[in-house]
Coordinates of C-alpha atoms in Angstrom, one line a residue:
M20 CA -29.5 -79.4 155.6
K21 CA -29.0 -83.1 155.3
K22 CA -32.6 -83.7 156.3
V23 CA -34.1 -80.9 154.4
A24 CA -32.3 -81.5 151.0
P25 CA -33.8 -85.0 150.3
I26 CA -37.3 -83.7 151.2
L27 CA -36.9 -80.6 149.0
W28 CA -35.6 -82.8 146.1
I29 CA -38.6 -85.2 146.4
C30 CA -41.0 -82.2 146.4
I31 CA -39.4 -80.8 143.2
V32 CA -39.7 -84.2 141.5
L33 CA -43.3 -84.6 142.5
C34 CA -44.2 -81.0 141.4
L35 CA -42.5 -81.6 138.0
T36 CA -44.4 -84.9 137.6
Y37 CA -47.9 -83.9 138.8
I38 CA -48.4 -80.2 138.1
P39 CA -48.6 -80.7 134.3
I40 CA -51.2 -83.4 134.8
L41 CA -53.2 -81.3 137.3
L42 CA -53.0 -78.3 134.9
L43 CA -54.4 -80.5 132.1
A44 CA -57.2 -81.7 134.4
V45 CA -58.1 -78.1 135.2
Y46 CA -58.3 -77.2 131.6
S47 CA -60.5 -80.2 130.9
F48 CA -63.3 -78.5 132.8
T49 CA -63.1 -75.3 130.9
D50 CA -64.1 -74.1 127.4
A51 CA -60.5 -73.2 126.5
T52 CA -59.1 -74.6 123.3
T53 CA -55.4 -74.4 124.2
V54 CA -53.5 -75.1 127.4
G55 CA -52.0 -71.9 128.6
A56 CA -54.8 -69.7 127.2
D57 CA -57.4 -68.0 129.3
I58 CA -59.2 -70.6 131.3
G59 CA -62.7 -69.3 130.5
G60 CA -65.9 -70.7 131.8
F61 CA -66.5 -73.9 133.7
T62 CA -68.1 -76.7 131.6
F63 CA -68.5 -80.5 131.4
A64 CA -68.7 -80.2 127.6
N65 CA -65.3 -82.0 127.1
Y66 CA -66.5 -85.0 129.2
I67 CA -69.9 -85.1 127.5
N68 CA -68.2 -85.1 124.1
L69 CA -65.8 -87.8 125.2
F70 CA -68.5 -90.3 125.9
A71 CA -71.1 -89.0 123.3
N72 CA -68.7 -89.1 120.3
E73 CA -69.0 -92.6 118.8
E74 CA -65.5 -92.5 117.2
L75 CA -63.9 -91.7 120.6
R76 CA -66.0 -94.3 122.4
D77 CA -65.1 -97.1 119.9
M78 CA -61.4 -96.1 120.2
I79 CA -61.5 -96.3 124.0
I80 CA -63.3 -99.6 124.0
G81 CA -61.0 -101.1 121.4
T82 CA -57.9 -99.9 123.4
V83 CA -59.2 -101.4 126.7
V84 CA -60.1 -104.7 125.1
L85 CA -56.7 -105.0 123.5
A86 CA -54.9 -104.1 126.7
V87 CA -56.9 -106.6 128.8
V88 CA -56.5 -109.5 126.3
S89 CA -52.8 -108.9 125.7
A90 CA -52.1 -108.3 129.4
T91 CA -53.9 -111.6 130.3
I92 CA -51.8 -113.6 127.8
A93 CA -48.6 -111.8 128.8
T94 CA -49.4 -112.5 132.5
I95 CA -49.8 -116.2 131.8
L96 CA -46.6 -116.4 129.7
G97 CA -44.6 -114.2 132.0
T98 CA -45.6 -116.1 135.2
L99 CA -44.9 -119.5 133.6
G100 CA -41.6 -118.2 132.3
A101 CA -40.6 -116.9 135.8
I102 CA -41.6 -120.2 137.5
G103 CA -39.7 -122.2 134.8
A104 CA -36.6 -120.1 135.1
F105 CA -36.7 -120.2 138.9
Y106 CA -36.8 -124.0 139.1
S107 CA -34.3 -124.4 136.2
K108 CA -30.6 -125.2 136.5
K109 CA -28.1 -122.4 136.6
L110 CA -27.5 -122.4 132.8
G111 CA -31.2 -122.4 131.9
K112 CA -31.9 -119.7 134.5
G113 CA -29.2 -117.4 133.1
L114 CA -30.4 -117.9 129.5
M115 CA -34.0 -117.1 130.4
R116 CA -32.9 -114.0 132.4
S117 CA -30.8 -112.7 129.5
A118 CA -33.5 -113.4 126.9
N119 CA -36.0 -111.6 129.1
Q120 CA -33.8 -108.5 129.5
I121 CA -33.5 -107.9 125.7
P122 CA -37.1 -106.7 125.1
V123 CA -37.0 -104.6 128.2
V124 CA -33.8 -102.8 127.3
N125 CA -34.5 -102.7 123.5
A126 CA -36.1 -99.6 122.1
D127 CA -39.8 -99.9 121.3
I128 CA -39.3 -98.6 117.8
V129 CA -36.8 -101.4 117.1
T130 CA -39.1 -104.1 118.5
G131 CA -42.1 -102.7 116.5
F132 CA -40.2 -102.6 113.2
S133 CA -38.7 -106.1 113.8
L134 CA -42.2 -107.5 114.5
C135 CA -43.6 -105.8 111.4
V136 CA -40.8 -107.4 109.2
L137 CA -41.1 -110.8 110.8
L138 CA -44.9 -111.2 111.1
I139 CA -46.2 -109.1 108.2
V140 CA -43.5 -109.2 105.6
L141 CA -41.8 -112.6 106.1
L142 CA -44.7 -114.7 107.5
G143 CA -47.3 -112.8 105.5
I144 CA -49.8 -112.4 108.3
N145 CA -52.6 -110.0 107.4
K146 CA -52.6 -106.9 109.7
D147 CA -56.4 -106.8 109.6
T148 CA -56.5 -110.0 111.6
F149 CA -55.1 -108.2 114.7
I150 CA -52.7 -111.0 115.2
P151 CA -49.5 -108.9 114.7
L152 CA -50.9 -106.3 117.0
G153 CA -51.8 -108.8 119.7
I154 CA -48.4 -110.5 119.4
G155 CA -46.6 -107.2 119.5
H156 CA -48.3 -106.2 122.8
V157 CA -47.7 -109.6 124.4
V158 CA -44.0 -109.3 123.4
L159 CA -43.9 -105.9 125.0
C160 CA -45.7 -106.8 128.3
A161 CA -44.6 -110.4 129.1
P162 CA -41.0 -109.5 130.1
F163 CA -42.3 -107.0 132.7
V164 CA -44.6 -109.6 134.1
Y165 CA -41.6 -111.9 134.5
L166 CA -39.8 -109.1 136.4
S167 CA -42.8 -108.6 138.7
V168 CA -43.2 -112.3 139.5
M169 CA -39.5 -113.3 139.9
P170 CA -39.0 -111.3 143.2
K171 CA -42.0 -113.1 144.8
L172 CA -40.5 -116.4 143.8
K173 CA -37.2 -115.5 145.5
Q174 CA -39.0 -114.4 148.6
M175 CA -40.9 -117.7 148.7
D176 CA -39.7 -120.7 150.8
N177 CA -37.9 -123.0 148.3
N178 CA -39.1 -126.1 150.2
L179 CA -42.8 -125.4 149.8
Y180 CA -43.0 -127.1 146.4
E181 CA -41.0 -130.2 147.5
A182 CA -43.0 -130.4 150.7
A183 CA -46.3 -130.4 148.8
L184 CA -45.0 -133.3 146.6
D185 CA -43.9 -135.2 149.7
L186 CA -47.4 -134.9 151.2
G187 CA -48.9 -136.5 148.1
A188 CA -49.7 -133.6 145.8
T189 CA -49.2 -134.0 142.1
P190 CA -46.9 -131.5 140.4
A191 CA -49.9 -129.7 139.0
Q192 CA -51.6 -129.5 142.4
A193 CA -48.4 -128.3 144.0
L194 CA -48.1 -125.6 141.4
F195 CA -51.7 -124.3 141.5
K196 CA -52.5 -124.8 145.2
V197 CA -49.1 -124.0 146.8
V198 CA -46.8 -122.0 144.5
L199 CA -49.3 -119.7 142.6
P200 CA -51.1 -118.5 145.8
Q201 CA -47.7 -117.2 147.0
L202 CA -47.2 -115.3 143.8
I203 CA -50.6 -113.5 143.6
P204 CA -49.3 -110.1 144.6
G205 CA -46.5 -110.2 141.9
I206 CA -48.9 -111.6 139.3
L207 CA -51.4 -108.8 140.0
S208 CA -48.7 -106.2 139.8
G209 CA -47.4 -107.6 136.6
F210 CA -50.9 -107.7 135.1
M211 CA -51.6 -104.0 136.0
L212 CA -48.2 -103.1 134.6
A213 CA -48.9 -105.0 131.4
I214 CA -52.2 -103.1 131.0
T215 CA -50.5 -99.8 131.5
L216 CA -47.8 -100.6 129.0
S217 CA -50.4 -101.7 126.4
L218 CA -52.5 -98.6 126.9
D219 CA -49.4 -96.4 126.6
D220 CA -47.6 -98.0 123.7
Y221 CA -47.3 -96.1 120.4
F222 CA -44.4 -97.5 118.3
I223 CA -45.2 -101.2 118.3
T224 CA -48.9 -100.4 117.8
T225 CA -48.1 -98.1 114.8
Y226 CA -46.1 -100.8 113.0
T227 CA -48.5 -103.7 113.7
K228 CA -52.1 -102.3 113.9
P229 CA -54.7 -102.5 111.1
S230 CA -55.1 -99.3 109.2
T231 CA -58.7 -98.8 110.4
F232 CA -57.9 -99.3 114.1
D233 CA -56.5 -96.8 116.6
T234 CA -55.5 -97.1 120.2
I235 CA -55.5 -94.1 122.6
S236 CA -51.8 -93.3 121.9
T237 CA -52.0 -93.4 118.1
Y238 CA -55.4 -91.6 118.1
V239 CA -54.0 -88.8 120.3
F240 CA -51.0 -88.3 118.1
N241 CA -53.1 -88.1 114.9
A242 CA -55.7 -85.9 116.6
T243 CA -53.2 -83.4 118.0
K244 CA -51.3 -83.3 114.7
G245 CA -54.5 -82.7 112.7
G246 CA -55.5 -79.8 114.9
Q247 CA -59.0 -81.0 115.6
T248 CA -60.0 -78.7 118.5
E249 CA -63.1 -80.6 119.7
I250 CA -61.3 -83.9 119.7
K251 CA -58.2 -82.5 121.3
T252 CA -60.1 -81.0 124.3
A253 CA -62.1 -84.2 124.7
L254 CA -58.7 -86.0 125.0
W255 CA -57.9 -83.7 127.9
A256 CA -60.9 -85.2 129.6
L257 CA -59.8 -88.7 128.7
S258 CA -56.3 -88.0 130.3
T259 CA -58.0 -86.8 133.5
V260 CA -60.2 -89.9 133.7
I261 CA -57.3 -92.3 133.1
F262 CA -55.3 -90.4 135.8
L263 CA -58.1 -90.7 138.3
I264 CA -58.6 -94.4 137.6
V265 CA -54.9 -95.0 138.1
I266 CA -55.0 -93.1 141.5
I267 CA -58.0 -95.2 142.6
V268 CA -56.4 -98.5 141.6
V269 CA -53.1 -97.6 143.4
I270 CA -55.0 -96.6 146.6
V271 CA -57.1 -99.7 146.6
M272 CA -54.0 -102.0 146.0
N273 CA -52.1 -100.2 148.8
V274 CA -55.0 -100.4 151.2
T275 CA -55.6 -104.1 150.4
S276 CA -51.9 -104.9 150.8
S277 CA -51.8 -103.0 154.2
K278 CA -54.8 -105.0 155.4
K279 CA -53.2 -108.3 154.4
K280 CA -49.9 -107.4 156.1
A281 CA -51.8 -106.5 159.3
E282 CA -53.8 -109.7 159.2
V283 CA -50.6 -111.8 158.8
K284 CA -49.0 -109.9 161.6
N285 CA -52.0 -110.4 163.9
A286 CA -52.1 -114.1 163.0
K287 CA -48.4 -114.5 164.0
I288 CA -49.1 -112.7 167.3

């Protein structure tokens, strides 16, 4: 029983997690208008509508561009923050760690409303400039990049940076040629996590986005609330596409990581 119980529990969790997604994927290939109704005939109409509908296409492109740009900025800031905190003294390291934990623990709705008050009401930044939206997504994502990079810094040999300086490298050369290459797995993980958070965010986006702009999350909410059947079923197809992309990315990252570990192991042998 001690061996069976953990396996059974994992199977239950996996079923609860993935069965709804798989069910949605099945319905995305049918002409049904409601999940739970008769499946009906097989069709690619939802996928055709997803990429043929100009409104949906523009929404997807805008969401992806926002996610990539904000994730890139958040990755740079989060990585530099982690490096700075790691090489700081105890007090500075503690302050940085505490400051980074607040956005992570804080509710998104509180962060979104606070950014709206600060950027739009107090500072008077126009929402149509996309500046509040971009800042909001960077604020959301950067702390998680920090959390992804910091473990790699702790695993790294503390003497590498000083050794590079002793061998004649400048601080910048030591950072870019010695330290950063050791952090690449953590940086990539943080970047992918930042993209996922940006794509998924609803509350911060709602409070800071221009009135004429929608991301996937805000568009899905408005479409399902409005009862637009054609749009709603096309969004089933979009959910399936996103799920497949995530699976492919995870598989590629795991295969690449396994190959690198094998190469390192063979090199040591």
